[in-house]
């Protein structure tokens, strides 16, 4: 579906209140496969591919988190969804969720923040990310596989769910180098959302895989503590991709949260 200058691909299932799920880097909407089918029994679940990912169109250069957030607002407009939504974001999807709340607050009734961070990159981290962006453009998406896979999944998931891990590897390999590089540069220059946390007064579920090394439990606990209406849930045995690694526990937490607050 054309949103401004880009064709956005998305999955949509179910009817009722809208639940928008925003994927992590360097994946696409398929990382929500354990949620789309199951949660569409109760909700209208929409899982887009961000600009530059999956089946969506690519913009080279730098794509800011603000741009991704505005794309999603445009998608909701095109789908005729004006009522406030529950927005879920994992990691980079969470970075987009902060911006979506900031820029389109009236559209947000609930936030589900999975394995994400509020802090910006340090200068050194931002520099390394920009270097990685150049390398991905020069050498291709597969260079991300050995770098990301051990950090995305827990050791237990890598041992016990090899097909799931291989499917993620495949998604990474097929990514657009220009799209991935643009998102890396956008993440490098994202702003620090920490000072917004106290103002975000919608009900929020903060969810974290126990073994997450990218956004560890202590950091996510601090996010939940800072938000006035947040509840914190840890998913045992999972790494950075808890919803993909353990959809049963994740969906139970999401259902309980939405049922109690919506
Ligand atoms: C992600 O999972 O989206 C990325 O690991 C986020 C990041 O690199 O900061």
mmCIF file of C-alpha atoms and ligand atoms in Angstrom:
data_model
loop_
_atom_site.group_PDB
_atom_site.id
_atom_site.type_symbol
_atom_site.label_atom_id
_atom_site.label_comp_id
_atom_site.label_asym_id
_atom_site.label_seq_id
_atom_site.Cartn_x
_atom_site.Cartn_y
_atom_site.Cartn_z
ATOM 1 C CA UNK A 1 0.000 0.000 0.000
ATOM 2 C CA UNK A 2 1.499 3.394 -1.011
ATOM 3 C CA UNK A 3 2.186 5.648 1.977
ATOM 4 C CA UNK A 4 3.685 8.933 0.799
ATOM 5 C CA UNK A 5 6.659 7.880 -1.325
ATOM 6 C CA UNK A 6 6.920 4.241 -0.224
ATOM 7 C CA UNK A 7 5.048 1.004 -0.784
ATOM 8 C CA UNK A 8 4.547 -0.637 2.616
ATOM 9 C CA UNK A 9 3.938 -4.350 2.944
ATOM 10 C CA UNK A 10 1.981 -5.587 5.937
ATOM 11 C CA UNK A 11 0.103 -8.571 7.328
ATOM 12 C CA UNK A 12 -3.367 -8.037 8.708
ATOM 13 C CA UNK A 13 -5.665 -10.487 10.476
ATOM 14 C CA UNK A 14 -8.701 -10.454 12.682
ATOM 15 C CA UNK A 15 -11.212 -7.793 13.636
ATOM 16 C CA UNK A 16 -11.845 -5.546 16.596
ATOM 17 C CA UNK A 17 -9.506 -3.210 18.401
ATOM 18 C CA UNK A 18 -6.306 -2.572 16.447
ATOM 19 C CA UNK A 19 -2.993 -4.002 17.621
ATOM 20 C CA UNK A 20 -0.015 -2.745 15.585
ATOM 21 C CA UNK A 21 3.201 -4.768 15.913
ATOM 22 C CA UNK A 22 6.516 -3.251 14.814
ATOM 23 C CA UNK A 23 9.459 -5.541 14.134
ATOM 24 C CA UNK A 24 13.116 -5.467 15.200
ATOM 25 C CA UNK A 25 16.298 -4.944 13.187
ATOM 26 C CA UNK A 26 17.298 -6.738 10.922
ATOM 27 C CA UNK A 27 14.070 -8.717 10.588
ATOM 28 C CA UNK A 28 10.592 -8.063 9.206
ATOM 29 C CA UNK A 29 6.954 -8.620 10.160
ATOM 30 C CA UNK A 30 7.412 -12.398 10.127
ATOM 31 C CA UNK A 31 9.072 -12.202 13.546
ATOM 32 C CA UNK A 32 5.515 -11.703 14.880
ATOM 33 C CA UNK A 33 4.177 -14.927 13.365
ATOM 34 C CA UNK A 34 3.474 -16.334 16.815
ATOM 35 C CA UNK A 35 1.315 -13.311 17.620
ATOM 36 C CA UNK A 36 -0.474 -12.467 14.352
ATOM 37 C CA UNK A 37 -2.455 -15.700 14.096
ATOM 38 C CA UNK A 38 -3.129 -16.233 17.795
ATOM 39 C CA UNK A 39 -3.958 -12.686 18.916
ATOM 40 C CA UNK A 40 -6.166 -12.089 15.856
ATOM 41 C CA UNK A 41 -8.773 -14.192 17.641
ATOM 42 C CA UNK A 42 -9.458 -11.064 19.726
ATOM 43 C CA UNK A 43 -7.814 -8.143 17.939
ATOM 44 C CA UNK A 44 -7.273 -6.690 14.495
ATOM 45 C CA UNK A 45 -3.554 -7.388 14.279
ATOM 46 C CA UNK A 46 -1.487 -5.374 11.807
ATOM 47 C CA UNK A 47 2.196 -6.204 11.362
ATOM 48 C CA UNK A 48 3.988 -4.011 8.800
ATOM 49 C CA UNK A 49 7.408 -4.253 7.227
ATOM 50 C CA UNK A 50 9.105 -0.942 7.936
ATOM 51 C CA UNK A 51 10.493 1.056 5.017
ATOM 52 C CA UNK A 52 13.584 -0.812 3.767
ATOM 53 C CA UNK A 53 12.605 -4.203 5.244
ATOM 54 C CA UNK A 54 10.811 -7.336 4.045
ATOM 55 C CA UNK A 55 8.431 -6.637 1.182
ATOM 56 C CA UNK A 56 8.365 -2.853 1.652
ATOM 57 C CA UNK A 57 10.011 -0.306 -0.584
ATOM 58 C CA UNK A 58 13.533 0.880 0.196
ATOM 59 C CA UNK A 59 14.859 4.370 0.854
ATOM 60 C CA UNK A 60 18.647 4.589 0.768
ATOM 61 C CA UNK A 61 20.760 6.879 2.949
ATOM 62 C CA UNK A 62 19.374 7.415 6.453
ATOM 63 C CA UNK A 63 15.862 6.648 7.679
ATOM 64 C CA UNK A 64 15.100 8.224 11.052
ATOM 65 C CA UNK A 65 12.866 6.605 13.668
ATOM 66 C CA UNK A 66 10.571 9.620 13.199
ATOM 67 C CA UNK A 67 10.128 8.679 9.523
ATOM 68 C CA UNK A 68 9.215 5.095 10.420
ATOM 69 C CA UNK A 69 6.685 6.406 12.962
ATOM 70 C CA UNK A 70 5.088 8.750 10.443
ATOM 71 C CA UNK A 71 4.914 5.914 7.888
ATOM 72 C CA UNK A 72 2.896 3.910 10.414
ATOM 73 C CA UNK A 73 0.527 6.824 11.058
ATOM 74 C CA UNK A 74 0.069 7.032 7.287
ATOM 75 C CA UNK A 75 -0.653 3.308 7.124
ATOM 76 C CA UNK A 76 -3.328 3.635 9.823
ATOM 77 C CA UNK A 77 -4.877 6.515 7.876
ATOM 78 C CA UNK A 78 -4.980 4.421 4.713
ATOM 79 C CA UNK A 79 -6.565 1.540 6.640
ATOM 80 C CA UNK A 80 -9.202 3.938 8.003
ATOM 81 C CA UNK A 81 -8.110 3.363 11.594
ATOM 82 C CA UNK A 82 -8.726 6.511 13.570
ATOM 83 C CA UNK A 83 -9.385 5.001 16.988
ATOM 84 C CA UNK A 84 -6.465 4.732 19.435
ATOM 85 C CA UNK A 85 -4.453 1.562 18.976
ATOM 86 C CA UNK A 86 -2.329 -0.743 21.071
ATOM 87 C CA UNK A 87 1.164 -0.451 19.711
ATOM 88 C CA UNK A 88 3.766 -3.133 20.244
ATOM 89 C CA UNK A 89 7.397 -2.706 19.251
ATOM 90 C CA UNK A 90 10.421 -4.923 19.708
ATOM 91 C CA UNK A 91 13.857 -3.308 20.009
ATOM 92 C CA UNK A 92 14.089 -1.016 16.956
ATOM 93 C CA UNK A 93 10.282 -1.354 16.857
ATOM 94 C CA UNK A 94 10.338 0.081 20.387
ATOM 95 C CA UNK A 95 12.518 2.995 19.247
ATOM 96 C CA UNK A 96 9.813 3.646 16.641
ATOM 97 C CA UNK A 97 7.102 3.317 19.310
ATOM 98 C CA UNK A 98 8.668 6.090 21.426
ATOM 99 C CA UNK A 99 8.559 8.372 18.389
ATOM 100 C CA UNK A 100 5.048 7.271 17.483
ATOM 101 C CA UNK A 101 3.880 8.186 20.984
ATOM 102 C CA UNK A 102 5.732 11.498 20.802
ATOM 103 C CA UNK A 103 4.379 12.478 17.406
ATOM 104 C CA UNK A 104 0.955 10.791 17.323
ATOM 105 C CA UNK A 105 0.019 10.505 21.008
ATOM 106 C CA UNK A 106 -3.745 10.661 20.435
ATOM 107 C CA UNK A 107 -3.492 7.480 18.371
ATOM 108 C CA UNK A 108 -1.940 5.435 21.209
ATOM 109 C CA UNK A 109 -4.087 3.809 23.874
ATOM 110 C CA UNK A 110 -1.624 1.106 24.984
ATOM 111 C CA UNK A 111 2.067 0.385 24.537
ATOM 112 C CA UNK A 112 3.745 -3.014 24.518
ATOM 113 C CA UNK A 113 7.509 -2.539 24.674
ATOM 114 C CA UNK A 114 9.438 -5.722 24.065
ATOM 115 C CA UNK A 115 13.209 -6.066 24.509
ATOM 116 C CA UNK A 116 13.924 -2.434 23.744
ATOM 117 C CA UNK A 117 15.857 0.538 25.069
ATOM 118 C CA UNK A 118 14.963 4.139 25.830
ATOM 119 C CA UNK A 119 18.560 5.407 25.826
ATOM 120 C CA UNK A 120 20.237 6.682 22.678
ATOM 121 C CA UNK A 121 23.501 5.234 21.350
ATOM 122 C CA UNK A 122 26.700 6.462 22.964
ATOM 123 C CA UNK A 123 28.988 8.356 20.599
ATOM 124 C CA UNK A 124 31.148 5.253 20.219
ATOM 125 C CA UNK A 125 28.137 2.956 19.585
ATOM 126 C CA UNK A 126 26.773 5.391 16.993
ATOM 127 C CA UNK A 127 30.140 5.516 15.238
ATOM 128 C CA UNK A 128 30.323 1.710 15.105
ATOM 129 C CA UNK A 129 26.780 1.514 13.785
ATOM 130 C CA UNK A 130 27.566 3.907 10.949
ATOM 131 C CA UNK A 131 30.637 1.824 10.098
ATOM 132 C CA UNK A 132 28.461 -1.274 10.058
ATOM 133 C CA UNK A 133 25.990 0.501 7.755
ATOM 134 C CA UNK A 134 28.793 1.157 5.253
ATOM 135 C CA UNK A 135 29.960 -2.465 5.494
ATOM 136 C CA UNK A 136 26.447 -3.810 4.902
ATOM 137 C CA UNK A 137 26.117 -1.644 1.814
ATOM 138 C CA UNK A 138 29.492 -2.782 0.502
ATOM 139 C CA UNK A 139 29.436 -6.456 1.462
ATOM 140 C CA UNK A 140 25.739 -7.332 1.686
ATOM 141 C CA UNK A 141 23.206 -8.351 4.327
ATOM 142 C CA UNK A 142 24.724 -11.804 5.107
ATOM 143 C CA UNK A 143 27.539 -10.170 7.104
ATOM 144 C CA UNK A 144 24.915 -9.445 9.752
ATOM 145 C CA UNK A 145 24.157 -13.136 10.346
ATOM 146 C CA UNK A 146 27.162 -14.135 12.513
ATOM 147 C CA UNK A 147 27.053 -10.795 14.244
ATOM 148 C CA UNK A 148 23.352 -10.805 15.122
ATOM 149 C CA UNK A 149 22.177 -14.403 15.576
ATOM 150 C CA UNK A 150 24.043 -15.123 18.850
ATOM 151 C CA UNK A 151 22.741 -11.844 20.239
ATOM 152 C CA UNK A 152 19.142 -12.248 19.096
ATOM 153 C CA UNK A 153 18.390 -15.678 20.552
ATOM 154 C CA UNK A 154 19.097 -17.270 23.912
ATOM 155 C CA UNK A 155 21.481 -20.180 24.025
ATOM 156 C CA UNK A 156 18.508 -22.443 24.798
ATOM 157 C CA UNK A 157 16.584 -21.269 21.721
ATOM 158 C CA UNK A 158 19.630 -21.786 19.491
ATOM 159 C CA UNK A 159 19.963 -25.318 20.824
ATOM 160 C CA UNK A 160 16.303 -26.351 20.846
ATOM 161 C CA UNK A 161 14.655 -24.395 18.013
ATOM 162 C CA UNK A 162 17.065 -24.708 15.109
ATOM 163 C CA UNK A 163 14.388 -24.296 12.411
ATOM 164 C CA UNK A 164 13.243 -21.019 13.958
ATOM 165 C CA UNK A 165 16.814 -19.708 14.110
ATOM 166 C CA UNK A 166 17.498 -20.785 10.506
ATOM 167 C CA UNK A 167 14.348 -19.019 9.328
ATOM 168 C CA UNK A 168 15.563 -15.796 10.986
ATOM 169 C CA UNK A 169 18.969 -16.228 9.339
ATOM 170 C CA UNK A 170 17.242 -16.529 5.998
ATOM 171 C CA UNK A 171 15.266 -13.317 6.574
ATOM 172 C CA UNK A 172 18.500 -11.476 7.444
ATOM 173 C CA UNK A 173 20.345 -12.809 4.366
ATOM 174 C CA UNK A 174 17.548 -11.659 2.073
ATOM 175 C CA UNK A 175 17.410 -8.152 3.547
ATOM 176 C CA UNK A 176 18.058 -5.132 1.359
ATOM 177 C CA UNK A 177 21.581 -3.807 2.079
ATOM 178 C CA UNK A 178 20.458 -0.230 1.373
ATOM 179 C CA UNK A 179 17.387 -0.590 3.610
ATOM 180 C CA UNK A 180 19.353 -2.145 6.463
ATOM 181 C CA UNK A 181 22.088 0.492 6.224
ATOM 182 C CA UNK A 182 19.531 3.308 6.256
ATOM 183 C CA UNK A 183 17.932 1.948 9.441
ATOM 184 C CA UNK A 184 21.349 1.514 11.101
ATOM 185 C CA UNK A 185 22.141 5.168 10.418
ATOM 186 C CA UNK A 186 18.684 6.145 11.679
ATOM 187 C CA UNK A 187 19.222 4.197 14.926
ATOM 188 C CA UNK A 188 22.649 5.809 15.358
ATOM 189 C CA UNK A 189 21.115 9.254 15.419
ATOM 190 C CA UNK A 190 17.983 8.458 17.409
ATOM 191 C CA UNK A 191 17.250 10.699 20.361
ATOM 192 C CA UNK A 192 17.233 9.610 23.981
ATOM 193 C CA UNK A 193 13.657 8.796 25.045
ATOM 194 C CA UNK A 194 14.493 8.349 28.740
ATOM 195 C CA UNK A 195 13.191 11.767 29.728
ATOM 196 C CA UNK A 196 9.786 11.013 28.113
ATOM 197 C CA UNK A 197 9.132 7.884 30.149
ATOM 198 C CA UNK A 198 7.485 9.673 33.096
ATOM 199 C CA UNK A 199 5.082 11.417 30.728
ATOM 200 C CA UNK A 200 3.943 8.264 28.954
ATOM 201 C CA UNK A 201 0.823 7.681 30.990
ATOM 202 C CA UNK A 202 -0.973 5.118 28.835
ATOM 203 C CA UNK A 203 -1.088 1.559 30.182
ATOM 204 C CA UNK A 204 2.132 -0.140 29.159
ATOM 205 C CA UNK A 205 3.460 -3.674 29.176
ATOM 206 C CA UNK A 206 7.242 -3.867 29.329
ATOM 207 C CA UNK A 207 8.351 -7.347 28.354
ATOM 208 C CA UNK A 208 11.875 -8.775 28.325
ATOM 209 C CA UNK A 209 13.525 -12.107 27.600
ATOM 210 C CA UNK A 210 15.464 -13.188 30.676
ATOM 211 C CA UNK A 211 18.689 -13.780 28.699
ATOM 212 C CA UNK A 212 18.437 -10.667 26.511
ATOM 213 C CA UNK A 213 21.966 -9.257 26.055
ATOM 214 C CA UNK A 214 20.974 -6.278 23.863
ATOM 215 C CA UNK A 215 18.324 -4.821 26.188
ATOM 216 C CA UNK A 216 18.943 -6.614 29.486
ATOM 217 C CA UNK A 217 16.391 -7.174 32.237
ATOM 218 C CA UNK A 218 17.877 -4.500 34.532
ATOM 219 C CA UNK A 219 17.600 -1.843 31.841
ATOM 220 C CA UNK A 220 14.042 -2.799 30.946
ATOM 221 C CA UNK A 221 13.038 -2.939 34.588
ATOM 222 C CA UNK A 222 14.248 0.665 34.884
ATOM 223 C CA UNK A 223 12.088 1.644 31.887
ATOM 224 C CA UNK A 224 9.037 0.058 33.518
ATOM 225 C CA UNK A 225 9.810 1.732 36.853
ATOM 226 C CA UNK A 226 9.994 5.136 35.187
ATOM 227 C CA UNK A 227 6.665 4.804 33.362
ATOM 228 C CA UNK A 228 3.663 5.668 35.535
ATOM 229 C CA UNK A 229 1.368 2.848 34.350
ATOM 230 C CA UNK A 230 3.770 0.111 33.279
ATOM 231 C CA UNK A 231 3.792 -3.512 34.252
ATOM 232 C CA UNK A 232 6.981 -5.557 33.824
ATOM 233 C CA UNK A 233 7.096 -9.173 32.684
ATOM 234 C CA UNK A 234 10.188 -11.331 32.190
ATOM 235 C CA UNK A 235 9.959 -14.299 29.799
ATOM 236 C CA UNK A 236 12.233 -17.107 31.049
ATOM 237 C CA UNK A 237 14.601 -18.934 28.693
ATOM 238 C CA UNK A 238 14.401 -16.263 25.986
ATOM 239 C CA UNK A 239 16.879 -13.823 24.518
ATOM 240 C CA UNK A 240 16.199 -10.608 22.621
ATOM 241 C CA UNK A 241 13.324 -12.018 20.545
ATOM 242 C CA UNK A 242 11.051 -13.265 23.318
ATOM 243 C CA UNK A 243 7.792 -13.067 21.266
ATOM 244 C CA UNK A 244 9.341 -15.264 18.557
ATOM 245 C CA UNK A 245 11.177 -17.592 20.939
ATOM 246 C CA UNK A 246 8.262 -18.196 23.292
ATOM 247 C CA UNK A 247 4.938 -17.052 21.837
ATOM 248 C CA UNK A 248 2.927 -19.008 24.422
ATOM 249 C CA UNK A 249 4.236 -17.079 27.432
ATOM 250 C CA UNK A 250 4.447 -13.819 25.516
ATOM 251 C CA UNK A 251 0.870 -14.006 24.247
ATOM 252 C CA UNK A 252 -0.397 -14.946 27.689
ATOM 253 C CA UNK A 253 1.208 -11.777 29.073
ATOM 254 C CA UNK A 254 -0.109 -9.585 26.234
ATOM 255 C CA UNK A 255 -3.642 -11.005 26.542
ATOM 256 C CA UNK A 256 -3.726 -10.575 30.313
ATOM 257 C CA UNK A 257 -2.448 -7.004 30.003
ATOM 258 C CA UNK A 258 -4.895 -5.968 27.273
ATOM 259 C CA UNK A 259 -7.864 -7.719 28.905
ATOM 260 C CA UNK A 260 -7.214 -5.985 32.215
ATOM 261 C CA UNK A 261 -6.665 -2.502 30.802
ATOM 262 C CA UNK A 262 -8.647 -2.153 27.542
HETATM 263 C C1 LIG B 1 16.976 -4.695 17.158
HETATM 264 O O1 LIG B 1 16.777 -5.834 17.614
HETATM 265 O O2 LIG B 1 16.083 -4.036 16.623
HETATM 266 C C2 LIG B 1 18.371 -4.139 17.265
HETATM 267 O O3 LIG B 1 19.182 -5.032 17.957
HETATM 268 C C3 LIG B 1 18.346 -2.816 17.942
HETATM 269 C C4 LIG B 1 19.687 -2.180 18.068
HETATM 270 O O4 LIG B 1 20.624 -2.595 17.369
HETATM 271 O O5 LIG B 1 19.804 -1.238 18.862
#
